[in-house]
PDB file of C-alpha atoms and ligand atoms in Angstrom:
ATOM      1  CA  MET L   1     108.350 114.892  89.419  1.00 98.00           C
ATOM      2  CA  THR L   2     111.428 117.248  89.888  1.00 98.00           C
ATOM      3  CA  ILE L   3     111.480 119.789  92.293  1.00 98.00           C
ATOM      4  CA  ILE L   4     113.634 122.709  91.817  1.00 98.00           C
ATOM      5  CA  GLU L   5     114.862 125.598  93.763  1.00 98.00           C
ATOM      6  CA  THR L   6     117.406 127.741  91.380  1.00 98.00           C
ATOM      7  CA  VAL L   7     117.052 129.581  88.079  1.00 98.00           C
ATOM      8  CA  VAL L   8     120.185 127.923  86.856  1.00 98.00           C
ATOM      9  CA  LEU L   9     119.040 124.382  87.528  1.00 98.00           C
ATOM     10  CA  LEU L  10     115.360 125.195  86.046  1.00 98.00           C
ATOM     11  CA  GLN L  11     116.712 126.348  82.908  1.00 97.00           C
ATOM     12  CA  GLU L  12     119.219 123.478  82.554  1.00 97.00           C
ATOM     13  CA  GLU L  13     115.986 120.810  82.982  1.00 97.00           C
ATOM     14  CA  LEU L  14     113.905 122.715  80.780  1.00 97.00           C
ATOM     15  CA  SER L  15     116.127 123.293  77.903  1.00 95.00           C
ATOM     16  CA  LYS L  16     116.224 119.309  77.421  1.00 93.00           C
ATOM     17  CA  TYR L  17     112.359 119.537  76.574  1.00 94.00           C
ATOM     18  CA  ARG L  18     112.965 123.138  74.660  1.00 91.00           C
ATOM     19  CA  ASP L  19     115.724 121.534  72.589  1.00 89.00           C
ATOM     20  CA  THR L  20     113.257 118.289  71.840  1.00 94.00           C
ATOM     21  CA  GLY L  21     110.403 120.445  70.619  1.00 94.00           C
ATOM     22  CA  LYS L  22     108.232 119.736  73.521  1.00 97.00           C
ATOM     23  CA  THR L  23     105.482 122.212  74.462  1.00 97.00           C
ATOM     24  CA  ILE L  24     105.845 124.056  78.422  1.00 98.00           C
ATOM     25  CA  GLY L  25     102.712 124.435  80.133  1.00 98.00           C
ATOM     26  CA  PHE L  26     103.040 126.350  83.114  1.00 99.00           C
ATOM     27  CA  VAL L  27     100.967 127.095  86.436  1.00 99.00           C
ATOM     28  CA  PRO L  28     102.072 130.223  88.682  1.00 98.00           C
ATOM     29  CA  THR L  29     100.824 129.552  92.156  1.00 98.00           C
ATOM     30  CA  MET L  30     101.950 130.768  95.903  1.00 98.00           C
ATOM     31  CA  GLY L  31     101.185 127.155  97.220  1.00 97.00           C
ATOM     32  CA  ALA L  32      98.625 125.891  99.774  1.00 95.00           C
ATOM     33  CA  LEU L  33      97.365 124.080  97.015  1.00 97.00           C
ATOM     34  CA  HIS L  34      93.636 123.220  96.747  1.00 95.00           C
ATOM     35  CA  GLU L  35      91.324 121.866  94.081  1.00 96.00           C
ATOM     36  CA  GLY L  36      90.766 125.168  92.276  1.00 97.00           C
ATOM     37  CA  HIS L  37      95.014 124.887  91.464  1.00 98.00           C
ATOM     38  CA  ALA L  38      94.701 120.929  90.736  1.00 98.00           C
ATOM     39  CA  THR L  39      91.995 121.967  87.933  1.00 98.00           C
ATOM     40  CA  LEU L  40      94.524 124.472  86.442  1.00 98.00           C
ATOM     41  CA  VAL L  41      97.219 122.108  86.611  1.00 98.00           C
ATOM     42  CA  LYS L  42      95.157 119.005  85.362  1.00 98.00           C
ATOM     43  CA  GLN L  43      94.462 121.300  82.128  1.00 98.00           C
ATOM     44  CA  CYS L  44      97.882 122.045  81.741  1.00 98.00           C
ATOM     45  CA  VAL L  45      99.319 118.553  82.133  1.00 98.00           C
ATOM     46  CA  ARG L  46      96.361 117.334  79.253  1.00 98.00           C
ATOM     47  CA  GLU L  47      97.241 120.250  76.890  1.00 98.00           C
ATOM     48  CA  ASN L  48     100.913 120.366  77.088  1.00 98.00           C
ATOM     49  CA  ASP L  49     104.250 117.869  76.994  1.00 98.00           C
ATOM     50  CA  VAL L  50     105.761 119.573  80.126  1.00 98.00           C
ATOM     51  CA  THR L  51     103.885 121.215  82.768  1.00 98.00           C
ATOM     52  CA  VAL L  52     106.164 123.472  85.348  1.00 98.00           C
ATOM     53  CA  VAL L  53     104.359 124.429  88.344  1.00 99.00           C
ATOM     54  CA  SER L  54     105.666 127.440  90.625  1.00 98.00           C
ATOM     55  CA  VAL L  55     105.451 127.495  94.141  1.00 98.00           C
ATOM     56  CA  PHE L  56     106.354 131.162  95.470  1.00 98.00           C
ATOM     57  CA  VAL L  57     104.623 133.354  98.213  1.00 98.00           C
ATOM     58  CA  ASN L  58     105.811 136.572  96.452  1.00 98.00           C
ATOM     59  CA  PRO L  59     106.267 139.289  99.096  1.00 98.00           C
ATOM     60  CA  THR L  60     106.178 142.351  96.692  1.00 98.00           C
ATOM     61  CA  GLN L  61     102.474 141.822  95.973  1.00 97.00           C
ATOM     62  CA  PHE L  62     101.496 141.653  99.482  1.00 95.00           C
ATOM     63  CA  ASN L  63     100.412 145.403 100.861  1.00 89.00           C
ATOM     64  CA  ASN L  64     100.029 144.189 104.228  1.00 89.00           C
ATOM     65  CA  PRO L  65     102.608 142.336 106.470  1.00 93.00           C
ATOM     66  CA  ASP L  66     100.309 140.196 108.324  1.00 90.00           C
ATOM     67  CA  ASP L  67      98.760 138.718 105.275  1.00 88.00           C
ATOM     68  CA  LEU L  68     102.249 137.688 104.041  1.00 94.00           C
ATOM     69  CA  ARG L  69     103.211 136.331 107.580  1.00 94.00           C
ATOM     70  CA  LEU L  70      99.856 134.445 107.914  1.00 90.00           C
ATOM     71  CA  TYR L  71      99.839 133.429 104.286  1.00 91.00           C
ATOM     72  CA  PRO L  72      99.329 129.296 104.688  1.00 92.00           C
ATOM     73  CA  ARG L  73     102.205 127.302 103.639  1.00 95.00           C
ATOM     74  CA  THR L  74     101.882 123.495 103.052  1.00 96.00           C
ATOM     75  CA  PRO L  75     105.118 122.419 100.984  1.00 97.00           C
ATOM     76  CA  GLU L  76     104.601 118.911 101.717  1.00 97.00           C
ATOM     77  CA  LYS L  77     101.235 118.656 100.936  1.00 97.00           C
ATOM     78  CA  ASP L  78     101.769 120.296  97.912  1.00 98.00           C
ATOM     79  CA  TRP L  79     104.470 118.365  96.541  1.00 98.00           C
ATOM     80  CA  GLN L  80     101.829 115.280  97.170  1.00 98.00           C
ATOM     81  CA  LEU L  81      99.274 116.921  95.149  1.00 98.00           C
ATOM     82  CA  LEU L  82     101.139 118.111  92.137  1.00 98.00           C
ATOM     83  CA  GLU L  83     103.071 114.440  91.927  1.00 98.00           C
ATOM     84  CA  SER L  84      99.786 112.875  91.977  1.00 98.00           C
ATOM     85  CA  ILE L  85      98.225 115.004  89.005  1.00 98.00           C
ATOM     86  CA  GLY L  86     101.133 114.661  86.917  1.00 98.00           C
ATOM     87  CA  ALA L  87     103.120 117.966  87.101  1.00 98.00           C
ATOM     88  CA  ASP L  88     106.711 117.214  85.706  1.00 98.00           C
ATOM     89  CA  ILE L  89     108.651 120.274  87.435  1.00 98.00           C
ATOM     90  CA  VAL L  90     107.909 122.187  90.464  1.00 98.00           C
ATOM     91  CA  PHE L  91     109.824 125.391  90.814  1.00 98.00           C
ATOM     92  CA  ALA L  92     109.969 126.534  94.165  1.00 98.00           C
ATOM     93  CA  PRO L  93     112.745 129.411  94.823  1.00 98.00           C
ATOM     94  CA  THR L  94     113.557 131.340  97.866  1.00 98.00           C
ATOM     95  CA  VAL L  95     113.054 135.039  98.127  1.00 98.00           C
ATOM     96  CA  GLU L  96     116.909 135.700  97.629  1.00 98.00           C
ATOM     97  CA  GLU L  97     116.655 133.494  94.470  1.00 98.00           C
ATOM     98  CA  MET L  98     113.735 135.297  93.070  1.00 98.00           C
ATOM     99  CA  TYR L  99     114.777 138.986  94.271  1.00 98.00           C
ATOM    100  CA  PRO L 100     118.680 138.940  94.469  1.00 98.00           C
ATOM    101  CA  GLU L 101     118.317 142.673  94.700  1.00 97.00           C
ATOM    102  CA  PRO L 102     114.996 144.537  95.113  1.00 97.00           C
ATOM    103  CA  ASP L 103     112.682 145.090  91.792  1.00 98.00           C
ATOM    104  CA  SER L 104     112.024 148.831  91.162  1.00 98.00           C
ATOM    105  CA  ARG L 105     110.417 148.153  88.049  1.00 98.00           C
ATOM    106  CA  GLN L 106     107.225 150.109  87.849  1.00 98.00           C
ATOM    107  CA  PHE L 107     104.575 148.941  85.109  1.00 98.00           C
ATOM    108  CA  ASP L 108     101.624 150.840  84.051  1.00 98.00           C
ATOM    109  CA  PHE L 109      98.495 149.020  83.493  1.00 98.00           C
ATOM    110  CA  GLY L 110      96.256 152.375  83.386  1.00 96.00           C
ATOM    111  CA  GLY L 111      92.765 152.087  84.324  1.00 96.00           C
ATOM    112  CA  LEU L 112      92.919 148.160  84.627  1.00 97.00           C
ATOM    113  CA  ALA L 113      95.211 148.695  87.873  1.00 97.00           C
ATOM    114  CA  GLN L 114      93.235 151.678  89.307  1.00 96.00           C
ATOM    115  CA  VAL L 115      89.981 150.027  90.338  1.00 98.00           C
ATOM    116  CA  MET L 116      88.565 147.091  92.651  1.00 98.00           C
ATOM    117  CA  GLU L 117      91.741 145.264  93.845  1.00 97.00           C
ATOM    118  CA  GLY L 118      94.103 148.080  92.758  1.00 96.00           C
ATOM    119  CA  ALA L 119      92.293 150.649  94.410  1.00 97.00           C
ATOM    120  CA  PHE L 120      92.363 148.784  97.803  1.00 96.00           C
ATOM    121  CA  ARG L 121      95.543 146.807  97.530  1.00 94.00           C
ATOM    122  CA  SER L 122      97.914 149.794  96.878  1.00 92.00           C
ATOM    123  CA  GLY L 123     100.861 148.571  94.980  1.00 95.00           C
ATOM    124  CA  HIS L 124      99.630 144.819  94.452  1.00 97.00           C
ATOM    125  CA  PHE L 125      99.385 144.224  90.854  1.00 98.00           C
ATOM    126  CA  ASN L 126     102.958 145.899  90.203  1.00 98.00           C
ATOM    127  CA  GLY L 127     104.062 143.294  92.671  1.00 98.00           C
ATOM    128  CA  VAL L 128     102.116 140.466  90.634  1.00 98.00           C
ATOM    129  CA  ALA L 129     103.433 141.696  87.024  1.00 98.00           C
ATOM    130  CA  GLN L 130     107.296 141.868  88.717  1.00 98.00           C
ATOM    131  CA  VAL L 131     106.803 138.412  89.859  1.00 98.00           C
ATOM    132  CA  VAL L 132     105.044 136.672  86.799  1.00 99.00           C
ATOM    133  CA  SER L 133     107.255 138.647  84.405  1.00 98.00           C
ATOM    134  CA  LYS L 134     110.279 136.931  85.988  1.00 98.00           C
ATOM    135  CA  LEU L 135     108.664 133.692  86.018  1.00 98.00           C
ATOM    136  CA  PHE L 136     107.775 133.952  82.611  1.00 98.00           C
ATOM    137  CA  GLU L 137     111.641 135.038  81.655  1.00 98.00           C
ATOM    138  CA  TYR L 138     112.716 131.797  83.689  1.00 98.00           C
ATOM    139  CA  VAL L 139     110.105 129.184  82.385  1.00 98.00           C
ATOM    140  CA  GLN L 140     109.680 130.704  78.581  1.00 97.00           C
ATOM    141  CA  PRO L 141     106.106 128.764  78.985  1.00 98.00           C
ATOM    142  CA  HIS L 142     103.879 128.533  75.682  1.00 98.00           C
ATOM    143  CA  VAL L 143     100.929 128.442  77.655  1.00 98.00           C
ATOM    144  CA  ALA L 144     100.547 129.889  81.193  1.00 99.00           C
ATOM    145  CA  TYR L 145      97.333 129.003  83.233  1.00 98.00           C
ATOM    146  CA  PHE L 146      95.275 131.598  85.711  1.00 98.00           C
ATOM    147  CA  GLY L 147      91.968 131.127  87.407  1.00 98.00           C
ATOM    148  CA  GLU L 148      89.379 133.395  86.486  1.00 98.00           C
ATOM    149  CA  LYS L 149      88.492 133.922  90.457  1.00 98.00           C
ATOM    150  CA  ASP L 150      91.255 136.278  90.044  1.00 98.00           C
ATOM    151  CA  PHE L 151      89.541 138.168  87.322  1.00 98.00           C
ATOM    152  CA  GLN L 152      91.731 141.409  87.541  1.00 98.00           C
ATOM    153  CA  GLN L 153      94.890 139.804  87.945  1.00 98.00           C
ATOM    154  CA  LEU L 154      94.011 137.760  84.638  1.00 98.00           C
ATOM    155  CA  ALA L 155      93.549 140.700  82.698  1.00 98.00           C
ATOM    156  CA  ILE L 156      96.365 142.461  83.927  1.00 98.00           C
ATOM    157  CA  VAL L 157      98.946 139.631  82.922  1.00 98.00           C
ATOM    158  CA  LYS L 158      97.271 139.607  79.799  1.00 98.00           C
ATOM    159  CA  LYS L 159      97.847 143.339  79.156  1.00 98.00           C
ATOM    160  CA  MET L 160     101.439 142.614  80.696  1.00 98.00           C
ATOM    161  CA  VAL L 161     102.113 139.967  77.922  1.00 98.00           C
ATOM    162  CA  GLN L 162     100.777 142.202  75.358  1.00 98.00           C
ATOM    163  CA  GLN L 163     103.048 145.222  76.590  1.00 98.00           C
ATOM    164  CA  LEU L 164     106.496 143.184  77.121  1.00 98.00           C
ATOM    165  CA  LYS L 165     105.349 141.239  73.519  1.00 98.00           C
ATOM    166  CA  LEU L 166     106.011 137.886  75.439  1.00 98.00           C
ATOM    167  CA  PRO L 167     105.362 134.790  73.287  1.00 97.00           C
ATOM    168  CA  VAL L 168     102.888 133.018  75.966  1.00 98.00           C
ATOM    169  CA  LYS L 169      99.513 132.413  75.704  1.00 98.00           C
ATOM    170  CA  VAL L 170      97.485 133.256  78.788  1.00 98.00           C
ATOM    171  CA  MET L 171      94.608 131.002  79.628  1.00 98.00           C
ATOM    172  CA  GLY L 172      91.887 131.835  82.078  1.00 98.00           C
ATOM    173  CA  VAL L 173      90.115 128.707  83.927  1.00 98.00           C
ATOM    174  CA  PRO L 174      86.852 128.898  85.401  1.00 97.00           C
ATOM    175  CA  THR L 175      86.656 129.264  89.440  1.00 98.00           C
ATOM    176  CA  VAL L 176      86.407 126.120  91.001  1.00 97.00           C
ATOM    177  CA  ARG L 177      83.923 126.170  93.922  1.00 98.00           C
ATOM    178  CA  GLU L 178      83.136 124.146  97.350  1.00 96.00           C
ATOM    179  CA  ALA L 179      79.703 122.381  97.298  1.00 97.00           C
ATOM    180  CA  ASN L 180      78.119 125.451  99.206  1.00 97.00           C
ATOM    181  CA  GLY L 181      79.661 127.932  96.262  1.00 98.00           C
ATOM    182  CA  LEU L 182      82.387 129.318  98.128  1.00 98.00           C
ATOM    183  CA  ALA L 183      85.072 129.916  95.476  1.00 98.00           C
ATOM    184  CA  MET L 184      88.233 127.903  96.455  1.00 97.00           C
ATOM    185  CA  SER L 185      90.989 129.845  97.718  1.00 96.00           C
ATOM    186  CA  SER L 186      94.240 129.181 100.163  1.00 92.00           C
ATOM    187  CA  ARG L 187      93.126 131.693 102.224  1.00 92.00           C
ATOM    188  CA  ASN L 188      89.625 129.693 103.081  1.00 95.00           C
ATOM    189  CA  GLN L 189      92.329 127.533 104.946  1.00 91.00           C
ATOM    190  CA  ARG L 190      92.369 130.374 107.753  1.00 92.00           C
ATOM    191  CA  LEU L 191      88.364 130.054 108.094  1.00 97.00           C
ATOM    192  CA  SER L 192      86.335 127.964 110.680  1.00 97.00           C
ATOM    193  CA  ASP L 193      83.652 125.959 109.714  1.00 97.00           C
ATOM    194  CA  ALA L 194      81.122 128.723 110.762  1.00 97.00           C
ATOM    195  CA  GLU L 195      82.921 131.241 108.841  1.00 98.00           C
ATOM    196  CA  ARG L 196      83.264 128.953 105.497  1.00 97.00           C
ATOM    197  CA  GLU L 197      79.248 128.628 105.984  1.00 97.00           C
ATOM    198  CA  ASN L 198      78.856 132.475 106.237  1.00 98.00           C
ATOM    199  CA  ALA L 199      81.166 132.869 103.395  1.00 98.00           C
ATOM    200  CA  SER L 200      79.191 130.675 101.186  1.00 98.00           C
ATOM    201  CA  ALA L 201      76.596 133.434 101.131  1.00 98.00           C
ATOM    202  CA  ILE L 202      78.786 135.857  98.947  1.00 98.00           C
ATOM    203  CA  TYR L 203      78.370 133.678  95.771  1.00 98.00           C
ATOM    204  CA  ARG L 204      74.775 133.147  96.888  1.00 98.00           C
ATOM    205  CA  ILE L 205      73.993 136.685  96.570  1.00 98.00           C
ATOM    206  CA  LEU L 206      75.963 137.210  93.781  1.00 98.00           C
ATOM    207  CA  ARG L 207      73.961 134.710  91.725  1.00 98.00           C
ATOM    208  CA  GLU L 208      70.667 135.849  92.954  1.00 98.00           C
ATOM    209  CA  SER L 209      71.837 139.641  92.141  1.00 98.00           C
ATOM    210  CA  THR L 210      72.081 138.416  88.472  1.00 98.00           C
ATOM    211  CA  SER L 211      68.240 137.723  88.529  1.00 98.00           C
ATOM    212  CA  LEU L 212      67.387 141.715  89.279  1.00 98.00           C
ATOM    213  CA  MET L 213      69.018 142.808  85.874  1.00 97.00           C
ATOM    214  CA  SER L 214      65.827 143.219  84.339  1.00 96.00           C
ATOM    215  CA  GLN L 215      64.177 145.491  87.655  1.00 96.00           C
ATOM    216  CA  LYS L 216      67.398 147.135  88.317  1.00 98.00           C
ATOM    217  CA  SER L 217      70.330 149.283  87.389  1.00 98.00           C
ATOM    218  CA  PRO L 218      74.085 148.122  87.800  1.00 98.00           C
ATOM    219  CA  ASN L 219      74.151 151.091  90.643  1.00 98.00           C
ATOM    220  CA  GLN L 220      71.125 149.566  92.249  1.00 98.00           C
ATOM    221  CA  ILE L 221      72.436 146.074  92.102  1.00 98.00           C
ATOM    222  CA  SER L 222      75.592 147.162  93.782  1.00 98.00           C
ATOM    223  CA  SER L 223      73.621 148.811  96.508  1.00 98.00           C
ATOM    224  CA  TRP L 224      71.442 145.501  96.938  1.00 98.00           C
ATOM    225  CA  VAL L 225      74.629 143.176  96.862  1.00 98.00           C
ATOM    226  CA  LYS L 226      76.697 145.297  99.439  1.00 98.00           C
ATOM    227  CA  GLU L 227      73.601 145.403 101.647  1.00 98.00           C
ATOM    228  CA  ALA L 228      72.754 141.502 101.567  1.00 98.00           C
ATOM    229  CA  ILE L 229      76.472 140.649 101.860  1.00 98.00           C
ATOM    230  CA  ASN L 230      76.821 142.942 104.945  1.00 98.00           C
ATOM    231  CA  ASN L 231      73.672 141.651 106.520  1.00 98.00           C
ATOM    232  CA  VAL L 232      75.251 138.235 106.589  1.00 98.00           C
ATOM    233  CA  THR L 233      77.021 137.511 110.010  1.00 97.00           C
ATOM    234  CA  GLY L 234      80.715 138.032 109.937  1.00 98.00           C
ATOM    235  CA  LEU L 235      81.060 139.394 106.521  1.00 98.00           C
ATOM    236  CA  ARG L 236      81.907 142.901 105.301  1.00 98.00           C
ATOM    237  CA  VAL L 237      82.211 144.200 101.907  1.00 98.00           C
ATOM    238  CA  GLU L 238      85.233 145.892 101.027  1.00 98.00           C
ATOM    239  CA  TYR L 239      84.171 146.667  97.520  1.00 98.00           C
ATOM    240  CA  PHE L 240      81.637 145.406  94.948  1.00 98.00           C
ATOM    241  CA  ALA L 241      81.857 146.740  91.455  1.00 98.00           C
ATOM    242  CA  ILE L 242      79.998 145.964  88.465  1.00 98.00           C
ATOM    243  CA  ALA L 243      82.053 146.758  85.379  1.00 98.00           C
ATOM    244  CA  ASP L 244      83.218 146.323  81.855  1.00 98.00           C
ATOM    245  CA  ALA L 245      84.729 142.871  81.635  1.00 98.00           C
ATOM    246  CA  TYR L 246      87.362 144.084  79.173  1.00 97.00           C
ATOM    247  CA  SER L 247      88.253 147.657  80.501  1.00 98.00           C
ATOM    248  CA  LEU L 248      87.137 146.647  84.220  1.00 98.00           C
ATOM    249  CA  GLN L 249      85.715 150.331  84.195  1.00 98.00           C
ATOM    250  CA  PRO L 250      82.274 150.559  86.360  1.00 98.00           C
ATOM    251  CA  ILE L 251      79.515 150.953  84.236  1.00 98.00           C
ATOM    252  CA  SER L 252      75.884 152.425  85.002  1.00 97.00           C
ATOM    253  CA  ASN L 253      73.830 151.230  82.624  1.00 97.00           C
ATOM    254  CA  TRP L 254      73.851 147.500  81.328  1.00 98.00           C
ATOM    255  CA  LYS L 255      74.006 148.535  77.760  1.00 97.00           C
ATOM    256  CA  GLU L 256      77.283 150.235  77.984  1.00 97.00           C
ATOM    257  CA  ALA L 257      79.424 147.262  77.791  1.00 98.00           C
ATOM    258  CA  ASP L 258      78.581 144.035  75.922  1.00 98.00           C
ATOM    259  CA  GLU L 259      80.121 141.732  78.480  1.00 98.00           C
ATOM    260  CA  VAL L 260      79.744 142.585  82.497  1.00 98.00           C
ATOM    261  CA  ILE L 261      81.295 141.489  85.408  1.00 98.00           C
ATOM    262  CA  GLY L 262      80.427 142.039  88.836  1.00 98.00           C
ATOM    263  CA  CYS L 263      83.778 142.012  91.149  1.00 98.00           C
ATOM    264  CA  THR L 264      83.763 142.205  95.169  1.00 98.00           C
ATOM    265  CA  ALA L 265      86.169 141.862  98.052  1.00 98.00           C
ATOM    266  CA  VAL L 266      84.647 140.879 101.444  1.00 98.00           C
ATOM    267  CA  TYR L 267      86.052 140.345 104.605  1.00 98.00           C
ATOM    268  CA  CYS L 268      85.191 137.049 106.644  1.00 98.00           C
ATOM    269  CA  GLY L 269      86.135 137.990 109.918  1.00 96.00           C
ATOM    270  CA  ASP L 270      89.971 138.903 109.275  1.00 93.00           C
ATOM    271  CA  VAL L 271      90.287 136.625 106.042  1.00 94.00           C
ATOM    272  CA  ARG L 272      89.750 138.515 103.026  1.00 95.00           C
ATOM    273  CA  LEU L 273      87.717 136.699 100.178  1.00 97.00           C
ATOM    274  CA  ILE L 274      87.762 137.821  96.469  1.00 98.00           C
ATOM    275  CA  ASP L 275      84.839 136.606  94.038  1.00 98.00           C
ATOM    276  CA  ASN L 276      83.175 137.642  90.787  1.00 98.00           C
ATOM    277  CA  ILE L 277      80.112 136.672  88.593  1.00 98.00           C
ATOM    278  CA  ARG L 278      78.929 137.456  85.135  1.00 98.00           C
ATOM    279  CA  TYR L 279      76.180 139.588  84.415  1.00 98.00           C
ATOM    280  CA  LYS L 280      76.436 139.211  80.748  1.00 98.00           C
TER     281      LYS L 280
HETATM  282  O1  PAF A   1      97.350 134.204  92.002  1.00 83.45           O
HETATM  283  C1  PAF A   1      98.673 133.828  92.194  1.00 83.45           C
HETATM  284  O2  PAF A   1      98.660 132.981  93.221  1.00 83.45           O
HETATM  285  C2  PAF A   1      99.611 134.797  92.373  1.00 83.45           C
HETATM  286  O3  PAF A   1      99.210 136.313  92.325  1.00 83.45           O
HETATM  287  C3  PAF A   1     100.504 134.516  91.527  1.00 83.45           C
HETATM  288  C4  PAF A   1     100.033 134.586  90.234  1.00 83.45           C
HETATM  289  C5  PAF A   1     100.989 133.107  91.420  1.00 83.45           C
HETATM  290  C6  PAF A   1     101.683 135.640  91.490  1.00 83.45           C
HETATM  291  O4  PAF A   1     102.515 135.472  92.816  1.00 83.45           O
END
């Protein structure tokens, strides 16, 4: 496994593979890797000749400076994990390498970016699009893998690829969970054992809510979920929305959309967690 810090060296290394017609798979990450990332990387290794993983904590997607400062960073552990599961190239640039000058690009994803995470984390998806478009330009992958835990991010990356007409296939990979149901996230490292236990209620409640569909409207289920989560010690719901899984616009009637997703952000202490569940 080769660890590369500059765009020039990355492209030099990748051209060897490209020239011999190898397929390049890509997993963008912010490091502090866990089993969820490992699942993305393993799938990438299985499906491509070469696997590139980027590890870069992207400052432009953080709207809260404390969240950026406290974001876990575990490079040595990350390299070990990536080597053990067969990644070929790790791209770990500095902030200066990725942003030699400020990125002033403004993306417009319409309604997709105005709800849920977009409504509560101003500028977040613009920052994600800035970094992912740069990474796609540098790596030029055939396929890129993203976790479905960040459901809205996945929708936005797909939209960006469509808007910029990039020749990359974006693959969503199902959320990996702890034994107690908690969605794996780098932020879980900041939870105490007791908080992890409390946070496991999020997915339990989301699952339970799917069984209420025949009795309750989307709005009634939303109120039920928010109340149930807020009643768990240490948890506070920031939002819960039931939406069309394609447009991400809220629905008020189950018949309004063929595919329906419920997405939430919940504070557990001062750690912000997100999760989602399919209703249909
Ligand atoms: O999901 C993440 O870890 C990040 O948002 C991503 C896609 C690596 C961009 O920084």
